PDB file of C-alpha atoms and ligand atoms in Angstrom:
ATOM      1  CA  UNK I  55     126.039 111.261  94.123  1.00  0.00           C
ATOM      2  CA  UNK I  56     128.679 108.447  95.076  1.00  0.00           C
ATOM      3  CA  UNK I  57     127.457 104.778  95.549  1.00  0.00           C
ATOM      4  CA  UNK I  58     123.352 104.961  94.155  1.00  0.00           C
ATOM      5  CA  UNK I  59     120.861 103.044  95.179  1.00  0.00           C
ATOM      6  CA  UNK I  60     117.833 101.151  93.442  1.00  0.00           C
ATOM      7  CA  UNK I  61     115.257  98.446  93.874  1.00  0.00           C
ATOM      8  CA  UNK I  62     114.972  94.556  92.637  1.00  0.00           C
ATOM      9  CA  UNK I  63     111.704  94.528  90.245  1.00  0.00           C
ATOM     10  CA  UNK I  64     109.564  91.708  90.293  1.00  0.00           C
ATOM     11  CA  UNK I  65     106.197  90.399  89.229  1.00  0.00           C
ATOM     12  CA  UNK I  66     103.142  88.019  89.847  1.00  0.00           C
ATOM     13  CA  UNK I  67     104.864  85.520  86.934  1.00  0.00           C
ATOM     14  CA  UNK I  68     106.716  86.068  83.899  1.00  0.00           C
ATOM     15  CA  UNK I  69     104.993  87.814  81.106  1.00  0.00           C
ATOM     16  CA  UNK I  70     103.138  90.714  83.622  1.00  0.00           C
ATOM     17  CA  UNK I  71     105.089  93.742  82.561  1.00  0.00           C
ATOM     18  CA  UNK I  72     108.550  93.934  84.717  1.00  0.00           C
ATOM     19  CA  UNK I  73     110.460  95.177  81.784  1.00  0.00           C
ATOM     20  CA  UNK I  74     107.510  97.363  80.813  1.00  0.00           C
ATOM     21  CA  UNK I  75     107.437  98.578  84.278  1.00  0.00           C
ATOM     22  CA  UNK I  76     111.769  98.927  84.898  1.00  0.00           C
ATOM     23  CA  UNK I  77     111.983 100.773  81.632  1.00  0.00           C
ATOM     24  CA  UNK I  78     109.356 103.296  82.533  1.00  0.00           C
ATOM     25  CA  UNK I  79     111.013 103.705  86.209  1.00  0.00           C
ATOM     26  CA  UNK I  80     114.451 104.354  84.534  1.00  0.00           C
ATOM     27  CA  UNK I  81     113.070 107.033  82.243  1.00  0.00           C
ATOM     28  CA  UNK I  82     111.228 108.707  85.472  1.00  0.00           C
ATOM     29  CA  UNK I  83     114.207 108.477  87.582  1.00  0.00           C
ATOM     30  CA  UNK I  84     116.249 109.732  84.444  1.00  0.00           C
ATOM     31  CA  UNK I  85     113.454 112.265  84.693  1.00  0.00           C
ATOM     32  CA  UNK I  86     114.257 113.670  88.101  1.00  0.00           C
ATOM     33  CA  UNK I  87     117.876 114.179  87.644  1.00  0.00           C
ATOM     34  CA  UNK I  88     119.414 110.857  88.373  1.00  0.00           C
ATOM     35  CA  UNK I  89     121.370 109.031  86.187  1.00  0.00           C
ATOM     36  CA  UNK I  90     120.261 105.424  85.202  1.00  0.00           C
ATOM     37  CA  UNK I  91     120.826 102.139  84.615  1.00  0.00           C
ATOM     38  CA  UNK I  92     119.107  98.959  84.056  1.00  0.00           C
ATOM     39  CA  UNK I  93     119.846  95.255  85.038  1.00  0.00           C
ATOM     40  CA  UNK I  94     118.679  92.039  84.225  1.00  0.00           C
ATOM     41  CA  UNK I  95     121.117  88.992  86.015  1.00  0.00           C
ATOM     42  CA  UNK I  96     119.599  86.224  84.223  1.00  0.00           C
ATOM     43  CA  UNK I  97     118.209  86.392  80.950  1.00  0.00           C
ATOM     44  CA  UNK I  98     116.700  83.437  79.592  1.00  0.00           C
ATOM     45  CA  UNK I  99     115.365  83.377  76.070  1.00  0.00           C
ATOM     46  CA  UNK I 100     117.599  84.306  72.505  1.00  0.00           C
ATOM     47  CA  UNK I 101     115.798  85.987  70.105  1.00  0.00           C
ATOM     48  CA  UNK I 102     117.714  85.838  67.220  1.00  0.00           C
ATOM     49  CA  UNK I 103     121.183  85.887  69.596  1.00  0.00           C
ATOM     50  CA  UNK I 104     119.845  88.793  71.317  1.00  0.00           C
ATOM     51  CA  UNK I 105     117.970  89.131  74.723  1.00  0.00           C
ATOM     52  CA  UNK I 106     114.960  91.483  74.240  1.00  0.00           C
ATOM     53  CA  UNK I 107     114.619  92.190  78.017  1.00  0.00           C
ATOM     54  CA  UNK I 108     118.891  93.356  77.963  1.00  0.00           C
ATOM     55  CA  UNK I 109     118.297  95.341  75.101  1.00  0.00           C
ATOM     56  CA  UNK I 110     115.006  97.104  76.007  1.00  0.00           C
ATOM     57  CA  UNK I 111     116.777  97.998  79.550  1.00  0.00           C
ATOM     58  CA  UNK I 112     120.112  98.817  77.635  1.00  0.00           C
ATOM     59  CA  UNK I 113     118.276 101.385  76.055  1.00  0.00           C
ATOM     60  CA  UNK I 114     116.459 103.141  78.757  1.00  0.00           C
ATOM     61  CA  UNK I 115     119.538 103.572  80.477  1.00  0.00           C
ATOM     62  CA  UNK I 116     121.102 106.835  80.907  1.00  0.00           C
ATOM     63  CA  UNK I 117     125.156 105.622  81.395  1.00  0.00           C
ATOM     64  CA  UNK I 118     126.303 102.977  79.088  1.00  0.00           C
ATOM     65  CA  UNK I 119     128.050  99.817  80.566  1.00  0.00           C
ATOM     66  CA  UNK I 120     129.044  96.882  79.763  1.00  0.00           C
ATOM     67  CA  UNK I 121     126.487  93.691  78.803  1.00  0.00           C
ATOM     68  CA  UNK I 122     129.008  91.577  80.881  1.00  0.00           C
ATOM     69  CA  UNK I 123     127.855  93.791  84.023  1.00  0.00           C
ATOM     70  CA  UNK I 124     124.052  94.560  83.013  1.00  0.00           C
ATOM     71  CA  UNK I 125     123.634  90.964  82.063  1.00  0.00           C
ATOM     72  CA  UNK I 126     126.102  88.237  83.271  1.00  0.00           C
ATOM     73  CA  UNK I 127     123.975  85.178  82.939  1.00  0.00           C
ATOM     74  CA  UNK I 128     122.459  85.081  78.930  1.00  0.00           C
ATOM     75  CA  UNK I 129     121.049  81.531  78.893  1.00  0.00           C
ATOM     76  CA  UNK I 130     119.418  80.772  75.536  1.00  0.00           C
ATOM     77  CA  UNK I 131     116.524  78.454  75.731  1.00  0.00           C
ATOM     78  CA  UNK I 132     113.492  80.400  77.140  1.00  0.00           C
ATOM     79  CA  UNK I 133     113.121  77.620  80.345  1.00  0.00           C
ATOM     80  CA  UNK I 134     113.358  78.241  83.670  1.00  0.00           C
ATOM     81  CA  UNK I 135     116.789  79.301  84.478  1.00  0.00           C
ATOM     82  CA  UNK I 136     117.765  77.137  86.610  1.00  0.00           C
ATOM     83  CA  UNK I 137     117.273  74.300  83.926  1.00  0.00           C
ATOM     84  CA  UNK I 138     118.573  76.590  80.996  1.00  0.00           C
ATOM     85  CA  UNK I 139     122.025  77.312  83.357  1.00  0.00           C
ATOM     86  CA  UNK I 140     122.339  73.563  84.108  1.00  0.00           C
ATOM     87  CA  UNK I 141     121.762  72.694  80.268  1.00  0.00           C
ATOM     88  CA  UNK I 142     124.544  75.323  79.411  1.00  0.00           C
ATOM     89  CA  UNK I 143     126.926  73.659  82.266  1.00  0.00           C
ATOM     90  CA  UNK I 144     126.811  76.769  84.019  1.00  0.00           C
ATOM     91  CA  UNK I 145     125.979  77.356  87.665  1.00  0.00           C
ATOM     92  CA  UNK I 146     124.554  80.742  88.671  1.00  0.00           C
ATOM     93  CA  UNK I 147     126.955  82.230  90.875  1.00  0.00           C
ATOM     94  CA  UNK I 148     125.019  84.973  93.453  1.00  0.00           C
ATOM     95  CA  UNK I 149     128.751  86.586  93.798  1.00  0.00           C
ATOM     96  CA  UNK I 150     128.701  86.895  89.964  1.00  0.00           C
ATOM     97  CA  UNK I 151     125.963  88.907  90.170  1.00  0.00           C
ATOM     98  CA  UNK I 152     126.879  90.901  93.042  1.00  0.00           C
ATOM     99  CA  UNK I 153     130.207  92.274  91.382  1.00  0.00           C
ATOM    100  CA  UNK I 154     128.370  93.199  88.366  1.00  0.00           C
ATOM    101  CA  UNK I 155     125.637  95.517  89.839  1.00  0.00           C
ATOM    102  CA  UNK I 156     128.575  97.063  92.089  1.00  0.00           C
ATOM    103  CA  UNK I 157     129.593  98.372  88.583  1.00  0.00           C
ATOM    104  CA  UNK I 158     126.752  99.278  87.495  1.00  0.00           C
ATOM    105  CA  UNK I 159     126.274 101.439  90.993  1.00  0.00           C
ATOM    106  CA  UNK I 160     129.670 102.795  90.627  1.00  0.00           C
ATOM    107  CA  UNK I 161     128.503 104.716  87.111  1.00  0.00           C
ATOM    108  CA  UNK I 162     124.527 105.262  87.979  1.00  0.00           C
ATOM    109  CA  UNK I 163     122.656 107.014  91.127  1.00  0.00           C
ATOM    110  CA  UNK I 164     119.914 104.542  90.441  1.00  0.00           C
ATOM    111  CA  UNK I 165     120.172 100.620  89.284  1.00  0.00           C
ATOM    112  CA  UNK I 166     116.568  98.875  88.465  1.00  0.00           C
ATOM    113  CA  UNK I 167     117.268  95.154  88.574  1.00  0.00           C
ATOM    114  CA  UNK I 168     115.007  93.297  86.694  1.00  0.00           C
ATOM    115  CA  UNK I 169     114.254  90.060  88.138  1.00  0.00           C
ATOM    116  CA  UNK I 170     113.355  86.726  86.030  1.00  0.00           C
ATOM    117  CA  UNK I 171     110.058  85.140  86.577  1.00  0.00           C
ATOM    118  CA  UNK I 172     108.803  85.365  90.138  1.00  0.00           C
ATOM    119  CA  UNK I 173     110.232  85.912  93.420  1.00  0.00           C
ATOM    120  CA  UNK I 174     110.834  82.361  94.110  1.00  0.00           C
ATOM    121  CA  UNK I 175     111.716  80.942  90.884  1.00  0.00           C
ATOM    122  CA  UNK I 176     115.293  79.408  91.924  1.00  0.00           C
ATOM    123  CA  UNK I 177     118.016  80.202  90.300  1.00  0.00           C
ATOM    124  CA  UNK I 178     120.562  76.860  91.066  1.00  0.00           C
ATOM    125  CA  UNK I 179     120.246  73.859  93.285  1.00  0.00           C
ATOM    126  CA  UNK I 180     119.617  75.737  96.629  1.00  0.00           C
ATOM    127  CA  UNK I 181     118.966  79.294  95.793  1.00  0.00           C
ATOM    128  CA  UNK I 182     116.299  81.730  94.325  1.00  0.00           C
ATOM    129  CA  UNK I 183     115.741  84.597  93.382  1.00  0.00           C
ATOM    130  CA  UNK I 184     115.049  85.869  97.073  1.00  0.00           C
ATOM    131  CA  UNK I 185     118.591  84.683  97.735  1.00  0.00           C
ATOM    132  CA  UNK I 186     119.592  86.874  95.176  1.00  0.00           C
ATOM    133  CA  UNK I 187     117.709  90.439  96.662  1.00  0.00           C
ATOM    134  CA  UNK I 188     118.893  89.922  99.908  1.00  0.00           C
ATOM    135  CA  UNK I 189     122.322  89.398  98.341  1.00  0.00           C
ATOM    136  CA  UNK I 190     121.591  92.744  96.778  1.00  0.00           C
ATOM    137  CA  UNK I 191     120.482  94.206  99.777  1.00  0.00           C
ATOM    138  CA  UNK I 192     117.962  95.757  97.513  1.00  0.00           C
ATOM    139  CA  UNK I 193     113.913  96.667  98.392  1.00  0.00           C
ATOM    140  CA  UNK I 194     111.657  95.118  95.996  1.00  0.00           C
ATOM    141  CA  UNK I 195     108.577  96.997  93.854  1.00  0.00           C
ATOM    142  CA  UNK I 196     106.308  94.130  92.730  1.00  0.00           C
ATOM    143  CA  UNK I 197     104.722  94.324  89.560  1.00  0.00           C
ATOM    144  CA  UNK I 198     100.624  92.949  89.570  1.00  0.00           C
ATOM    145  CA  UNK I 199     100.107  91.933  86.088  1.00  0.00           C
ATOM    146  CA  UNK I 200      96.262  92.952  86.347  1.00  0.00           C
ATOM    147  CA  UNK I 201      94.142  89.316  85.239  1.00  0.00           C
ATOM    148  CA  UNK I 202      91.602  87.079  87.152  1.00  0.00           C
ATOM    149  CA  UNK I 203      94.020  85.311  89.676  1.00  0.00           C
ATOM    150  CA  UNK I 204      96.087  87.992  90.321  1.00  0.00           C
ATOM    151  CA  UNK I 205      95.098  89.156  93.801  1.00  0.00           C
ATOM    152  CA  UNK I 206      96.059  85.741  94.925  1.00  0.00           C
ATOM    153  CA  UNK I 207      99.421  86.135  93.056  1.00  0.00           C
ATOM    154  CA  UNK I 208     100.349  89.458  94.175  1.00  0.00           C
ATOM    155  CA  UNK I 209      99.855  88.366  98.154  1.00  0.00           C
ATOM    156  CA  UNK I 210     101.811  85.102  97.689  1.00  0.00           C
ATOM    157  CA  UNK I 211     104.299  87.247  96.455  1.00  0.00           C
ATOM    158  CA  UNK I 212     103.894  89.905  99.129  1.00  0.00           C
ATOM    159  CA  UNK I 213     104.148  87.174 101.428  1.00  0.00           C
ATOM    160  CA  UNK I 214     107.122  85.652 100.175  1.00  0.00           C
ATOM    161  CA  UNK I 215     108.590  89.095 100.206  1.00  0.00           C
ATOM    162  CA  UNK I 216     108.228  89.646 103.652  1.00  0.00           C
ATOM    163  CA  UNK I 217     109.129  85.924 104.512  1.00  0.00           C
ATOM    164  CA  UNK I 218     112.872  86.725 102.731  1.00  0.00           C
ATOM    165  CA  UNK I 219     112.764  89.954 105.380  1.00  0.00           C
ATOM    166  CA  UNK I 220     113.245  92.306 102.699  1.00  0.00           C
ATOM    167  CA  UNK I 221     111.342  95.532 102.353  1.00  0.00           C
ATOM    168  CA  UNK I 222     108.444  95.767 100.157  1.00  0.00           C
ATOM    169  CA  UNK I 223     109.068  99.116  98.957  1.00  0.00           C
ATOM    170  CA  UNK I 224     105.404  99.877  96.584  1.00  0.00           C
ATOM    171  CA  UNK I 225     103.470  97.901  93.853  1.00  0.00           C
ATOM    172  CA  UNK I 226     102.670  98.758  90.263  1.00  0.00           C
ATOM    173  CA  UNK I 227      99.155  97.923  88.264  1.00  0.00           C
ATOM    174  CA  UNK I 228      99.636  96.717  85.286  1.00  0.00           C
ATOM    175  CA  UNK I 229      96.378  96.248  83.047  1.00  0.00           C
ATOM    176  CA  UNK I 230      97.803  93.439  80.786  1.00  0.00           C
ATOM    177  CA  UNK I 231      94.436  91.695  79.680  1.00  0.00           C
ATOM    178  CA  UNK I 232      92.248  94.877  78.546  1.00  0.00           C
ATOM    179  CA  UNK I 233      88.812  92.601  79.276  1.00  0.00           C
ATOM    180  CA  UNK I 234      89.865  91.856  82.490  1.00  0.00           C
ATOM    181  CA  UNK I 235      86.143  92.610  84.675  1.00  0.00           C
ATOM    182  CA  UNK I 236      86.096  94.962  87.735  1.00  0.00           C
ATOM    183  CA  UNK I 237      89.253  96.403  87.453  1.00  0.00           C
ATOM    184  CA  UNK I 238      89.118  99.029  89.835  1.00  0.00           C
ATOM    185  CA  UNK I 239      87.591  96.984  92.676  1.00  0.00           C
ATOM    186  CA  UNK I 240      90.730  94.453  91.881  1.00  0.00           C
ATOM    187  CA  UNK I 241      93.002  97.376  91.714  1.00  0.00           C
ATOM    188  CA  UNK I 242      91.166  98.435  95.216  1.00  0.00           C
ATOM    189  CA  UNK I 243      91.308  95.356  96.816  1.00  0.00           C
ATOM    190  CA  UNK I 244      94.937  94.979  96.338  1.00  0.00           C
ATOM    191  CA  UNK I 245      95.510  98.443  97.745  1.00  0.00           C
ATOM    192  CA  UNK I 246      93.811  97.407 101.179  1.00  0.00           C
ATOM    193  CA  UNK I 247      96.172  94.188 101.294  1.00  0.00           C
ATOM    194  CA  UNK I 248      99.428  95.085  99.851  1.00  0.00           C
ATOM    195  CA  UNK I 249     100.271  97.436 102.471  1.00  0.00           C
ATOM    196  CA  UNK I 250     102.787  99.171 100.296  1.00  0.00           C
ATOM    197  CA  UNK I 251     102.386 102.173  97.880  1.00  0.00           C
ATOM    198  CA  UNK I 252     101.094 102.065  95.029  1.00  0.00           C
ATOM    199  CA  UNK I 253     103.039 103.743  92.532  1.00  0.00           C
ATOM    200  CA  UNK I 254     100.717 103.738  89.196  1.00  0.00           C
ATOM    201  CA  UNK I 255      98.154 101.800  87.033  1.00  0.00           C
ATOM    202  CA  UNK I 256      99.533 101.669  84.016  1.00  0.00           C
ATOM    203  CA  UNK I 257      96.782 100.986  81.162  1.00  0.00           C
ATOM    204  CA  UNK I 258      96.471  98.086  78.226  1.00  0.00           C
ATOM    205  CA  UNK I 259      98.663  99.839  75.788  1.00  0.00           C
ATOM    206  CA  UNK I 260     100.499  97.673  72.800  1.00  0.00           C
ATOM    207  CA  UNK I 261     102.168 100.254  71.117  1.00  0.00           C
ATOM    208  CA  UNK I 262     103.969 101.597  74.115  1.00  0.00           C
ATOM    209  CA  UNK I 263     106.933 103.579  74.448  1.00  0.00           C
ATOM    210  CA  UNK I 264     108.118 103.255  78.452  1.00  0.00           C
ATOM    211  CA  UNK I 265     109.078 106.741  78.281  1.00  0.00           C
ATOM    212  CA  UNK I 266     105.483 108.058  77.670  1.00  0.00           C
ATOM    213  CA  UNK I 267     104.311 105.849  80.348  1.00  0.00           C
ATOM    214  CA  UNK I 268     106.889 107.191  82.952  1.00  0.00           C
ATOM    215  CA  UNK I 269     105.179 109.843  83.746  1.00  0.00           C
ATOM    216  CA  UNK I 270     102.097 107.457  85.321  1.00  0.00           C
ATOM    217  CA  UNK I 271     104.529 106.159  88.011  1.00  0.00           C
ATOM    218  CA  UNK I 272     105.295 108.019  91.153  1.00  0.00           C
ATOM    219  CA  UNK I 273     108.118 107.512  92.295  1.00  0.00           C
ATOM    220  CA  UNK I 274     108.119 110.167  95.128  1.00  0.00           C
ATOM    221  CA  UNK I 275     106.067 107.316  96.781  1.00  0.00           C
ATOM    222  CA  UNK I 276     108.306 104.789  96.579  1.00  0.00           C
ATOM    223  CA  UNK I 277     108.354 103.882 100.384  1.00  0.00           C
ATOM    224  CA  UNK I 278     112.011 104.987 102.049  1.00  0.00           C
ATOM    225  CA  UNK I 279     113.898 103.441 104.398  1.00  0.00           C
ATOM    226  CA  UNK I 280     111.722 100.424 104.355  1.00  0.00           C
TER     227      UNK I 280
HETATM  228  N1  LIG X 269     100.041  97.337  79.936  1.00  0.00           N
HETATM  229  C1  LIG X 269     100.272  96.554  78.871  1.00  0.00           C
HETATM  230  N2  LIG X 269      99.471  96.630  77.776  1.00  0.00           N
HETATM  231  C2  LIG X 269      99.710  95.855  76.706  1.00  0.00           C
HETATM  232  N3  LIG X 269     100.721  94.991  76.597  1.00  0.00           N
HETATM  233  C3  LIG X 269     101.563  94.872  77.652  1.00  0.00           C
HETATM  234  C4  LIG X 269     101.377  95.640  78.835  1.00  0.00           C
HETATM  235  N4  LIG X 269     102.385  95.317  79.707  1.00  0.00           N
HETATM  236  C5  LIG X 269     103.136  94.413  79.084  1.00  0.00           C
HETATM  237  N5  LIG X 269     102.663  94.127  77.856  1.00  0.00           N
HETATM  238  C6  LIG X 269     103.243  93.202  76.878  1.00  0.00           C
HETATM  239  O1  LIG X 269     103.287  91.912  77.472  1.00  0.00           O
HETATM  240  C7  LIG X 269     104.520  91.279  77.182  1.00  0.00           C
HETATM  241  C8  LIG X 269     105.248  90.984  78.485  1.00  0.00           C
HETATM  242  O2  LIG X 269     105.655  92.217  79.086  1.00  0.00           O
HETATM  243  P1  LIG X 269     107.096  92.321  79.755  1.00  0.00           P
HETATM  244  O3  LIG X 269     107.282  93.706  80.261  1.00  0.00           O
HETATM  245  O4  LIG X 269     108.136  91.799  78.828  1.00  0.00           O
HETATM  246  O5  LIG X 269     106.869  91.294  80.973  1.00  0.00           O
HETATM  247  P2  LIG X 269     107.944  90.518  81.885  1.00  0.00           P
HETATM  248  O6  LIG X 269     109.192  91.346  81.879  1.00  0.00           O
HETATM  249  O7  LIG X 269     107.281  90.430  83.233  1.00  0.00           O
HETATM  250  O8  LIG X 269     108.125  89.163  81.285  1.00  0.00           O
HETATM  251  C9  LIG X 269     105.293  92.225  76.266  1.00  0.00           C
HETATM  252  O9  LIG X 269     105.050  91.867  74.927  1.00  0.00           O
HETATM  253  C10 LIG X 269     104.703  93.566  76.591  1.00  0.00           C
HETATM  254  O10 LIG X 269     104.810  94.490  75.509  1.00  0.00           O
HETATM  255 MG1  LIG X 270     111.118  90.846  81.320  1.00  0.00          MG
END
């Protein structure tokens, strides 16, 4: 395979499973045959001078490339990013980005691009992070971090999705608070409103290992040409 292809990951906030849920796609792509690689354009938040999120998607990648190209923009404070760019005198640069996941497509059939925060968090004075997938040209699988509110979350995201006229290519459950009441009929309801695939509920699990969990996403239902 020449130039891949991939999808633009994003979730209901920050803190719902995105990396979780990239990592697992990576090792199920990696799984079918394709070779993989994971992105994450902005990164804000050092831990110890390293960006968990970069490392964690360094790692379920099957080519190696450079941190320059999976993650251009390492911002250090863990604030919003447009704030932590403009603290570090640094303007996110949407061409930046773009060059760098052209590299990463030359070595890998398949790119997952992690997003940061939600689809609309902006990303410099007068773009966001929809600016940034249709600068991609990527379709986007939305990540429903499964807690009360989250119906509402994951159709203002829909919504948004559709509103940037990029395809809404399927949806992932993610059970991240384990008391969380009527889960299936949330799980349910979202399936009736989403209009998108759903690819897999993955369950409350804290001592995960995203290759164990591939196997729960399918991503032979990943909507095409969407
Ligand atoms: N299904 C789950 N069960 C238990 N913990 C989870 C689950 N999904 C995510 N987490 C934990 O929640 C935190 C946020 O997940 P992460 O994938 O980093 O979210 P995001 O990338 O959206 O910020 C991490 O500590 C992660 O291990
Ligand atoms: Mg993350």
């Amino acid at each position: 395979m020449g130039m891949g292809s991939g999808y633009f990951v994003t979730g209901t906030d920050t803190g719902v499973g995105k990396t979780r849920v990239s990592c697992a796609l990576l090792h199920a792509f990696a799984a079918a045959g394709k070779t993989v690689a994971g992105m994450k354009p902005i990164a804000a938040g050092s831990e110890n001078g390293t960006w968990p999120d970069v490392e964690l998607l360094a790692a379920a990648s099957s080519v190696s490339v450079g941190r320059e190209h999976i993650n251009p923009y390492a911002l250090v404070p863990p604030i919003a990013p447009h704030i932590a760019a403009d603290r570090a005198g640094v303007e996110i640069d949407l061409e930046v980005i773009h060059q760098a996941h052209l590299e990463l497509r030359k070595k890998a059939d398949i790119v997952i691009v992690e997003g940061a925060g939600g689809f609309l968090v902006p990303l410099n004075d007068h773009e966001d992070s929809a600016a940034l997938v249709q600068a991609l040209g990527l379709p986007v699988l939305l990540v429903v971090g499964m807690r009360l509110g989250c119906i509402n979350h994951a159709l203002l995201t829909a919504h948004a999705v559709r509103a940037a006229q990029v395809p809404l290519a399927g949806w992932v459950a993610n059970r991240i608070d384990p008391e969380m009441a009527v889960f299936e009929e949330n799980v349910l309801a979202l399936e009736r409103r989403l209009d998108c695939p759903l690819l897999g509920i993955l369950p409350y699990d804290q001592s995960h290992d995203a290759r164990d969990l591939s196997p729960l996403l399918d991503i032979a239902r990943i909507r095409m040409g969407s």
